[in-house]
Amino acid sequence: NISAAVFKPHYLPLSHLSPFFIQWNETIKLFRGDMPLRRHWAHFRYYDCSFTGSEAVDYLHELLRRNYNFGPEVTRYQTLQLLRKFLKAHVIEDIKGRHGSEDFEDNGHLYRFPSSSPLKSFPTRPLLRDSTDLPRLIRWDDYEELPQLENIPPLKSAVMTSDLWNKRHSVAIGDVHECKLIRRKEITPKQVDHIWKSMTVAHLQRVLGLTSLDGVLNPTHVNGKHIVHNVFSVNKTGIVILENKDMPYWVVSAMKCLANWPNGNESKQPVYPGFERDVLKTVADYFQRLKEPLLTFHLYEVFVNILSLLQEQEVATEALQFSCLLLPPPNRRRLQLLLRLMARVCQNPHLPPLNDAIATRTLMVQMFSHCVLGSVDEMDLDELLATKLVTFMMEHHNTIFQVPSKLRRQVEEHLSHLKRVQIKYAGSDTDFSASPAFCKQISRVESEEQKVIGTQTPLQALLEGLIADKELPAKDKRKRLKQFQRSYPEVYRNRFPTEESKAAVVPEKTPRLKPHLMFFNLKKPFQPFQRSWSFRA
């Protein structure tokens, strides 16, 4: 009997080692550990601890179907192919000790396990020599470090003089100089692409749970333009739009015909028995002749790592969202159309059976899985891994090709921060628009000193200059002094602690007589109006 432990989900550890080797060794351990062995007779001899080819196919097929890392989509033919690879890799041998050149057969031929360990050793990958190989997010203060078309000379450190301070704070006393908004240099499309690339790769590393993408993804293979195109150049249904046609018209027509069966025959071709099978074969021939899988060879390790996350649907879906953004736009478009076709065909009750022996769902996964995922060097588990991943992507294709809202929001906020404006006052002796202002941490003592030097001293100088201005009319001077008093009461109070000190430097307002008091007889002394009062007892 197969051990119950085999049917529990086997969580693959996430590390810089390839999950392929982990799954390969795990499969061998389960197969060697629980494969029923018994005595078999052949050519008038008996062989202990052996099994037939058919027994091995039966057991391993059931094992793979019930193991979460592979799933029920595994077919008997795929199991037979894996056992043939086991024989070539000397995981098993025939009863005469032969392996490699022999071909495994699904019959009564006898096999056994060799005494030597068939497990593969983990490959070692060189670590990145410099962490700067990873894409770094552009910050506001190092924005100018990117290559520019023009040479910018180094700028002197900005020192805020009292005159500059007066111009910057002249609004408080009502003397507003001419000013204009200075925007930083326009962000180039190349820099926008770099920001999208940096944030997408960072989010992908976070979702995968990796401390490093070394051995999983080479950042030089990530193109920021592809990400931007996949985000913004889409139609209403989210399908990528290309300037040039990437798929022949007859392939697109065949896909529409199957996806919308029985109403998808736009060319009005005569429908005959088996017509739908010929249309499917036409689509399959196109995708099977592509030079590389749709998920590309460069991203193979990324998607194999996602296989260990499939038991957590939300996490796996988020990881696939970020990973599929890295695809070249033509690949992303083909993958979108293919997965949508596969899902519709599987869910269409009006479509006749496309194969007499295999269910439609299994047929679609078998036919297109190796067109989606594959490695440059043929791996022993490529087909099984692709079957598992493609099944998940087909079931969740609508969500996988949505742009993560968190990523879009963070990129927009970062770009908005880089595009913020500054105010430049006419006549200022320092141009702050050419370079951003830099901040550094200082001690509490330095902060207190700067409060006095940087604030009180220029304000005092401003007040003294206002008092000593002889060309300013007395009325305007009093008005501006009142505005200054409202804006900076502490500085004003230190300068004029008493009314006498204020009267000594500020001209008093001359009193004016009211018009009805100005008409009287200058020859007679002015006598106030007298009224007599009488009281009753």
XYZ file of C-alpha atoms in Angstrom:
537
model
C 0.000 0.000 0.000
C 1.092 3.523 -0.700
C 2.035 5.390 2.441
C -0.447 8.028 3.509
C 2.397 10.462 3.950
C 2.871 10.512 0.212
C -0.463 12.230 -0.346
C 0.267 15.207 1.901
C 1.412 18.393 0.212
C 5.202 18.514 0.121
C 6.301 22.101 0.621
C 9.458 22.840 -1.299
C 11.979 25.016 0.539
C 12.707 28.317 -1.130
C 16.423 28.918 -1.445
C 19.004 29.759 -4.076
C 18.954 26.070 -5.119
C 16.806 25.116 -8.077
C 13.464 23.555 -7.071
C 13.957 21.128 -9.945
C 16.652 19.192 -8.076
C 14.565 19.243 -4.914
C 11.541 17.751 -6.668
C 13.670 15.233 -8.570
C 15.247 13.878 -5.357
C 11.945 13.951 -3.500
C 10.213 11.937 -6.233
C 12.981 9.329 -6.213
C 12.873 9.007 -2.425
C 9.115 8.444 -2.440
C 9.326 5.965 -5.315
C 12.174 3.924 -3.782
C 10.723 4.080 -0.303
C 7.211 2.787 -0.970
C 7.308 0.908 -4.276
C 5.995 -2.624 -3.509
C 8.764 -5.217 -4.100
C 8.304 -8.985 -4.227
C 9.680 -12.184 -5.760
C 9.175 -12.616 -9.489
C 9.929 -15.608 -11.750
C 11.549 -15.249 -15.169
C 13.326 -17.820 -17.346
C 12.963 -20.545 -14.701
C 14.604 -18.308 -12.075
C 13.240 -16.150 -9.313
C 14.331 -12.595 -8.485
C 13.661 -11.104 -5.040
C 12.981 -7.376 -4.429
C 11.919 -6.786 -8.030
C 8.945 -5.340 -9.876
C 7.532 -5.406 -13.371
C 7.359 -2.427 -15.718
C 3.566 -2.330 -15.521
C 3.659 -2.410 -11.712
C 6.070 0.529 -11.676
C 3.895 2.550 -14.063
C 0.753 1.834 -12.005
C 2.348 2.802 -8.725
C 4.264 5.891 -9.870
C 1.276 7.186 -11.853
C -0.926 7.030 -8.759
C 1.834 8.545 -6.651
C 2.253 11.543 -8.944
C -1.472 12.128 -9.355
C -2.003 12.269 -5.593
C 1.103 14.313 -4.837
C 0.366 18.026 -4.602
C 3.534 18.994 -6.452
C 2.219 17.354 -9.645
C -1.545 16.884 -9.404
C -4.241 14.769 -11.081
C -3.422 16.039 -14.580
C -0.428 13.681 -14.863
C -1.101 11.030 -17.507
C 0.092 7.433 -17.736
C 2.171 8.302 -20.786
C 3.980 11.052 -18.875
C 4.645 8.550 -16.077
C 6.114 6.110 -18.602
C 8.370 8.847 -19.967
C 9.606 9.642 -16.464
C 10.398 5.972 -15.789
C 12.410 5.864 -19.008
C 14.424 8.803 -17.722
C 14.810 6.978 -14.397
C 16.285 4.015 -16.268
C 18.737 6.195 -18.211
C 19.763 8.007 -14.997
C 20.290 4.636 -13.243
C 17.530 5.270 -10.743
C 16.336 1.762 -11.703
C 17.913 -1.078 -13.697
C 16.739 -4.317 -15.204
C 17.359 -7.571 -13.364
C 20.601 -8.086 -15.312
C 21.958 -4.708 -14.144
C 21.569 -2.972 -17.502
C 20.591 0.712 -17.764
C 21.093 3.735 -19.990
C 20.880 2.131 -23.387
C 17.821 0.030 -22.570
C 14.288 1.383 -23.047
C 11.735 1.010 -20.274
C 8.596 -0.854 -21.317
C 5.129 -0.915 -19.810
C 4.928 -4.708 -19.647
C 6.063 -7.697 -17.567
C 9.794 -7.050 -17.946
C 11.513 -7.139 -14.522
C 13.363 -4.240 -12.908
C 15.007 -3.492 -9.568
C 16.591 -0.625 -7.635
C 20.404 -0.334 -7.774
C 22.402 -0.374 -4.541
C 24.081 3.001 -5.274
C 22.340 6.282 -4.493
C 20.579 7.755 -7.535
C 20.030 11.192 -5.973
C 21.358 14.226 -7.802
C 23.758 16.595 -6.073
C 22.742 20.197 -5.837
C 24.660 22.495 -8.183
C 26.552 25.393 -6.678
C 26.040 28.812 -8.172
C 28.517 31.675 -7.836
C 27.184 34.505 -5.745
C 26.896 37.956 -7.214
C 30.196 39.731 -6.827
C 28.561 43.088 -6.378
C 25.120 43.734 -4.991
C 24.846 46.739 -7.283
C 24.043 44.336 -10.114
C 20.488 44.372 -8.823
C 18.359 47.245 -10.119
C 18.275 50.068 -7.580
C 15.317 52.389 -7.215
C 15.920 55.967 -8.312
C 15.726 58.349 -5.370
C 15.048 62.094 -5.423
C 18.539 63.011 -4.272
C 20.471 60.722 -6.643
C 18.276 61.430 -9.647
C 21.080 63.390 -11.324
C 23.467 60.429 -11.032
C 21.899 58.785 -14.091
C 23.671 59.408 -17.403
C 22.702 62.761 -18.870
C 23.220 64.201 -22.318
C 24.823 67.318 -20.901
C 27.678 67.846 -18.479
C 26.530 69.492 -15.288
C 29.325 71.257 -13.348
C 29.478 70.656 -9.595
C 27.444 73.158 -7.629
C 28.632 75.057 -4.601
C 26.943 74.436 -1.310
C 24.035 76.806 -0.809
C 24.466 79.334 2.005
C 21.358 81.263 2.945
C 22.436 84.859 3.554
C 20.354 87.422 5.364
C 19.513 89.133 2.079
C 18.312 85.866 0.575
C 16.380 85.118 3.756
C 14.687 88.521 3.575
C 13.598 87.842 0.012
C 12.270 84.419 0.908
C 10.235 85.772 3.858
C 9.166 89.079 2.427
C 5.612 87.792 2.102
C 5.233 88.129 5.855
C 5.725 91.893 5.753
C 3.799 92.501 2.557
C 6.741 93.048 0.190
C 6.275 90.226 -2.318
C 9.005 89.947 -4.942
C 8.420 88.393 -8.316
C 8.744 84.602 -8.147
C 8.339 81.631 -10.460
C 7.989 77.869 -10.123
C 11.035 75.853 -10.997
C 10.427 72.216 -11.949
C 13.171 69.608 -11.894
C 14.410 68.314 -15.203
C 11.847 66.250 -17.029
C 12.057 62.543 -16.229
C 13.058 60.670 -19.346
C 11.256 57.523 -20.555
C 14.440 55.569 -19.817
C 14.284 56.615 -16.169
C 10.584 55.742 -15.964
C 11.394 52.280 -17.324
C 14.121 51.888 -14.707
C 11.730 52.750 -11.873
C 9.150 50.207 -13.079
C 11.883 47.580 -13.396
C 13.290 48.233 -9.915
C 9.940 48.123 -8.146
C 8.645 45.090 -10.056
C 11.752 43.025 -9.314
C 11.667 44.096 -5.654
C 8.022 43.034 -5.299
C 8.737 39.717 -7.018
C 11.588 38.943 -4.630
C 9.341 39.771 -1.670
C 6.505 37.511 -2.835
C 8.861 34.604 -3.564
C 10.259 34.914 -0.039
C 13.855 35.040 -1.258
C 16.661 36.998 0.354
C 18.341 37.167 -3.037
C 17.404 36.498 -6.659
C 20.852 35.063 -7.328
C 20.463 31.965 -9.494
C 16.773 32.683 -10.038
C 16.672 35.875 -12.093
C 19.408 37.840 -13.772
C 18.370 41.538 -13.615
C 20.120 42.217 -16.925
C 17.473 40.047 -18.611
C 14.680 42.292 -17.332
C 13.635 45.037 -19.733
C 11.843 48.010 -18.203
C 10.257 48.912 -21.549
C 8.523 45.532 -21.627
C 7.008 46.156 -18.213
C 5.731 49.619 -19.152
C 4.285 48.281 -22.409
C 2.532 45.407 -20.609
C 1.008 47.833 -18.104
C -0.283 50.592 -20.382
C -0.568 49.219 -23.945
C -3.608 47.007 -23.428
C -7.176 46.911 -24.725
C -10.377 46.922 -22.688
C -10.083 43.229 -21.862
C -6.458 43.572 -20.728
C -4.857 41.947 -23.805
C -1.544 43.487 -24.841
C -1.687 45.622 -27.994
C 1.193 45.434 -30.477
C 2.028 47.793 -33.328
C 2.890 44.932 -35.668
C 0.935 41.717 -36.046
C 2.779 38.972 -34.181
C 0.435 36.084 -35.037
C -0.767 35.021 -38.485
C -4.361 35.834 -39.297
C -5.270 32.174 -39.845
C -4.054 31.253 -36.340
C -6.116 34.024 -34.736
C -9.165 32.961 -36.766
C -8.720 29.338 -35.718
C -8.470 30.353 -32.041
C -11.611 32.470 -32.302
C -13.413 29.613 -33.976
C -12.695 27.239 -31.070
C -13.165 29.821 -28.329
C -16.632 30.829 -29.585
C -17.822 27.450 -30.849
C -20.276 26.932 -32.513
C -20.600 30.647 -33.424
C -16.942 31.391 -34.126
C -16.644 30.347 -37.765
C -16.102 33.842 -39.226
C -14.866 32.580 -42.589
C -18.010 30.470 -43.002
C -15.932 27.384 -43.798
C -17.994 24.223 -44.277
C -18.189 22.272 -41.049
C -17.621 18.541 -41.415
C -17.229 15.750 -38.824
C -13.913 16.302 -37.072
C -13.663 19.948 -38.206
C -13.044 21.145 -34.641
C -10.166 18.668 -34.229
C -8.463 19.952 -37.367
C -8.821 23.534 -36.117
C -7.233 22.569 -32.791
C -4.367 20.856 -34.608
C -3.780 24.037 -36.609
C -3.441 26.079 -33.404
C -1.243 23.454 -31.749
C 1.128 23.294 -34.729
C 1.725 27.047 -34.541
C 2.568 27.124 -30.813
C 4.626 23.925 -30.911
C 6.890 25.390 -33.593
C 7.884 28.473 -31.577
C 11.628 28.807 -30.978
C 11.280 29.026 -27.188
C 8.483 28.611 -24.631
C 6.183 31.551 -24.028
C 7.570 32.038 -20.512
C 11.090 32.270 -22.062
C 14.225 30.413 -21.040
C 15.509 33.338 -18.941
C 12.483 33.237 -16.630
C 12.377 29.435 -16.251
C 13.778 29.418 -12.702
C 11.357 32.165 -11.633
C 8.286 30.184 -12.649
C 9.670 26.909 -11.251
C 10.058 28.680 -7.895
C 6.394 29.693 -8.064
C 5.408 26.007 -8.200
C 6.066 25.703 -4.476
C 3.542 28.483 -3.811
C 0.586 26.971 -5.674
C -0.986 25.623 -2.465
C -1.441 29.263 -1.424
C -3.606 30.594 -4.234
C -3.413 34.312 -3.443
C 0.366 34.290 -3.001
C 0.918 32.240 -6.169
C -1.396 34.512 -8.158
C 0.441 37.630 -6.974
C 3.801 36.078 -7.838
C 2.556 35.228 -11.336
C 1.256 38.780 -11.794
C 4.721 40.228 -11.215
C 6.482 37.494 -13.195
C 4.266 37.844 -16.267
C 4.979 41.578 -16.354
C 8.593 40.698 -17.164
C 7.641 38.886 -20.364
C 8.256 40.471 -23.768
C 4.932 41.950 -24.965
C 4.552 39.465 -27.882
C 5.012 36.534 -25.485
C 2.574 37.985 -22.969
C -0.028 38.523 -25.691
C 0.311 34.972 -27.060
C 0.141 33.532 -23.551
C -2.975 35.540 -22.725
C -4.762 34.394 -25.883
C -3.681 30.771 -25.448
C -4.752 30.459 -21.800
C -8.065 32.148 -22.542
C -8.647 29.724 -25.417
C -7.808 26.710 -23.226
C -10.187 27.858 -20.483
C -13.060 28.489 -22.885
C -12.624 25.173 -24.665
C -12.666 23.292 -21.354
C -15.819 25.108 -20.223
C -17.769 24.901 -23.515
C -20.484 22.223 -23.261
C -21.383 22.594 -26.961
C -17.937 21.624 -28.212
C -17.693 17.968 -29.343
C -14.982 15.775 -27.781
C -11.583 16.636 -29.232
C -10.124 13.195 -28.524
C -11.699 9.773 -28.194
C -9.480 8.595 -25.327
C -8.504 11.723 -23.382
C -10.743 14.267 -21.680
C -10.736 17.750 -23.192
C -9.149 19.376 -20.128
C -6.310 16.839 -19.984
C -5.803 17.107 -23.734
C -5.448 20.886 -23.656
C -2.919 20.814 -20.818
C -0.911 18.013 -22.443
C -0.905 19.659 -25.844
C 0.255 23.145 -24.791
C 2.146 22.752 -21.486
C 5.584 22.332 -23.061
C 4.838 25.365 -25.280
C 4.492 27.467 -22.126
C 7.300 26.314 -19.800
C 10.636 24.730 -20.632
C 14.363 25.059 -20.033
C 17.279 25.411 -22.428
C 18.669 22.058 -21.329
C 15.957 19.424 -21.251
C 15.179 18.597 -17.636
C 13.815 15.266 -16.422
C 10.745 16.823 -14.833
C 10.085 19.615 -17.332
C 6.865 18.144 -18.679
C 5.411 17.376 -15.239
C 6.323 20.806 -13.869
C 4.835 22.521 -16.911
C 1.617 20.500 -16.562
C 1.152 21.639 -12.979
C 1.909 25.302 -13.667
C -0.157 25.561 -16.861
C -3.165 24.001 -15.134
C -3.033 26.656 -12.415
C -2.521 29.501 -14.889
C -5.413 28.307 -17.047
C -7.756 28.304 -14.029
C -6.715 31.799 -12.883
C -5.731 33.517 -16.137
C -8.131 36.450 -15.638
C -6.447 37.438 -12.361
C -2.878 36.635 -13.336
C -2.792 39.200 -16.143
C -4.066 42.064 -14.002
C -1.504 44.696 -13.032
C -1.036 44.682 -9.226
C -2.673 47.821 -7.866
C -0.041 48.113 -5.137
C 2.763 48.256 -7.706
C 0.989 50.816 -9.882
C 0.226 53.057 -6.883
C 3.785 52.995 -5.541
C 5.309 53.790 -8.927
C 2.898 56.700 -9.451
C 3.661 58.081 -5.976
C 7.393 57.841 -6.597
C 7.150 59.574 -9.969
C 4.970 62.289 -8.456
C 7.590 62.835 -5.762
C 10.330 63.229 -8.369
C 8.269 65.796 -10.288
C 7.591 68.131 -7.374
C 8.281 71.870 -7.908
C 10.297 74.555 -6.107
C 9.849 78.327 -5.754
C 12.564 80.664 -6.981
C 12.507 84.354 -6.105
C 13.815 86.854 -8.583
C 17.155 88.317 -7.577
C 18.091 85.552 -5.157
C 21.829 84.990 -4.983
C 21.522 81.208 -4.996
C 19.728 79.129 -7.583
C 18.105 76.190 -5.818
C 16.378 74.941 -8.962
C 19.446 73.362 -10.511
C 19.894 70.788 -7.777
C 17.779 69.421 -4.955
C 18.311 70.643 -1.407
C 20.057 68.097 0.772
C 19.347 67.398 4.422
C 21.608 65.806 7.003
C 21.098 64.903 10.622
C 22.536 67.309 13.206
C 22.797 67.321 16.995
C 20.323 69.010 19.317
C 22.893 71.676 20.264
C 23.491 72.559 16.614
C 19.763 72.704 16.060
C 19.280 75.218 18.887
C 22.155 77.345 17.593
C 20.683 77.382 14.108
C 17.337 78.489 15.487
C 18.944 81.690 16.739
C 21.395 82.251 13.904
C 19.156 81.153 11.083
C 15.902 82.745 12.291
C 16.298 85.463 14.924
C 19.303 87.228 13.415
C 17.863 87.749 9.897
C 14.543 88.880 11.394
C 16.272 91.411 13.595
C 18.243 92.693 10.604
C 15.031 92.912 8.612
C 13.329 94.928 11.365
C 16.271 97.304 11.739
C 16.356 97.878 8.001
C 12.659 98.685 8.018
C 13.127 101.188 10.854
C 16.124 102.879 9.210
C 14.458 103.234 5.797
C 14.091 107.021 5.428
C 12.525 106.874 1.969
C 9.567 104.887 3.190
C 6.578 107.118 4.075
C 5.657 107.159 7.751
C 2.211 105.726 7.034
C 3.613 102.744 5.139
C 6.287 102.220 7.762
C 3.719 102.018 10.581
C 1.596 99.618 8.489
C 4.514 97.276 7.828
C 5.631 97.391 11.439
C 2.157 96.245 12.492
C 2.335 93.371 9.969
C 5.756 92.436 11.324
C 4.422 92.538 14.877
C 1.616 90.110 13.977
C 3.980 87.739 12.142
C 6.925 87.787 14.564
C 5.677 89.044 17.946
C 8.707 87.774 19.895
C 11.276 89.607 17.745
C 9.133 92.736 17.789
C 8.775 92.598 21.591
C 12.539 92.212 22.089
C 13.153 95.297 19.949
C 10.420 97.421 21.538
C 10.004 96.233 25.127
C 8.144 99.473 26.090
C 6.028 102.079 24.352
C 8.744 104.700 25.035
C 11.320 102.685 23.089
C 8.872 102.417 20.216
C 8.065 106.143 20.259
C 11.766 106.975 20.086
C 12.183 105.497 16.636
C 8.678 105.266 15.201
C 7.045 108.585 14.264
C 3.795 109.233 16.091
C 0.620 109.747 14.152
C -0.357 113.488 13.939
C -3.894 114.033 15.339
C -6.389 115.725 13.004
C -9.351 117.853 14.130
C -12.791 116.918 13.025
C -14.483 119.357 10.580
C -17.330 120.460 12.966
C -14.776 121.640 15.532
C -12.831 123.834 13.118
C -15.409 126.697 12.751
C -15.302 129.072 15.725
C -14.643 132.862 16.374
C -10.937 133.431 16.793
C -11.519 136.946 18.305
C -13.320 135.632 21.330
C -11.931 133.005 23.586
C -13.599 129.677 23.155
C -16.197 129.011 25.799
C -17.670 125.558 26.168
C -21.434 125.269 25.978
C -23.067 125.535 29.349
C -26.419 124.043 30.347
C -28.409 124.661 33.505
C -30.098 121.793 35.210
C -33.156 121.918 37.472
C -34.193 119.177 39.801
C -37.451 118.504 41.407
C -37.630 117.804 45.017
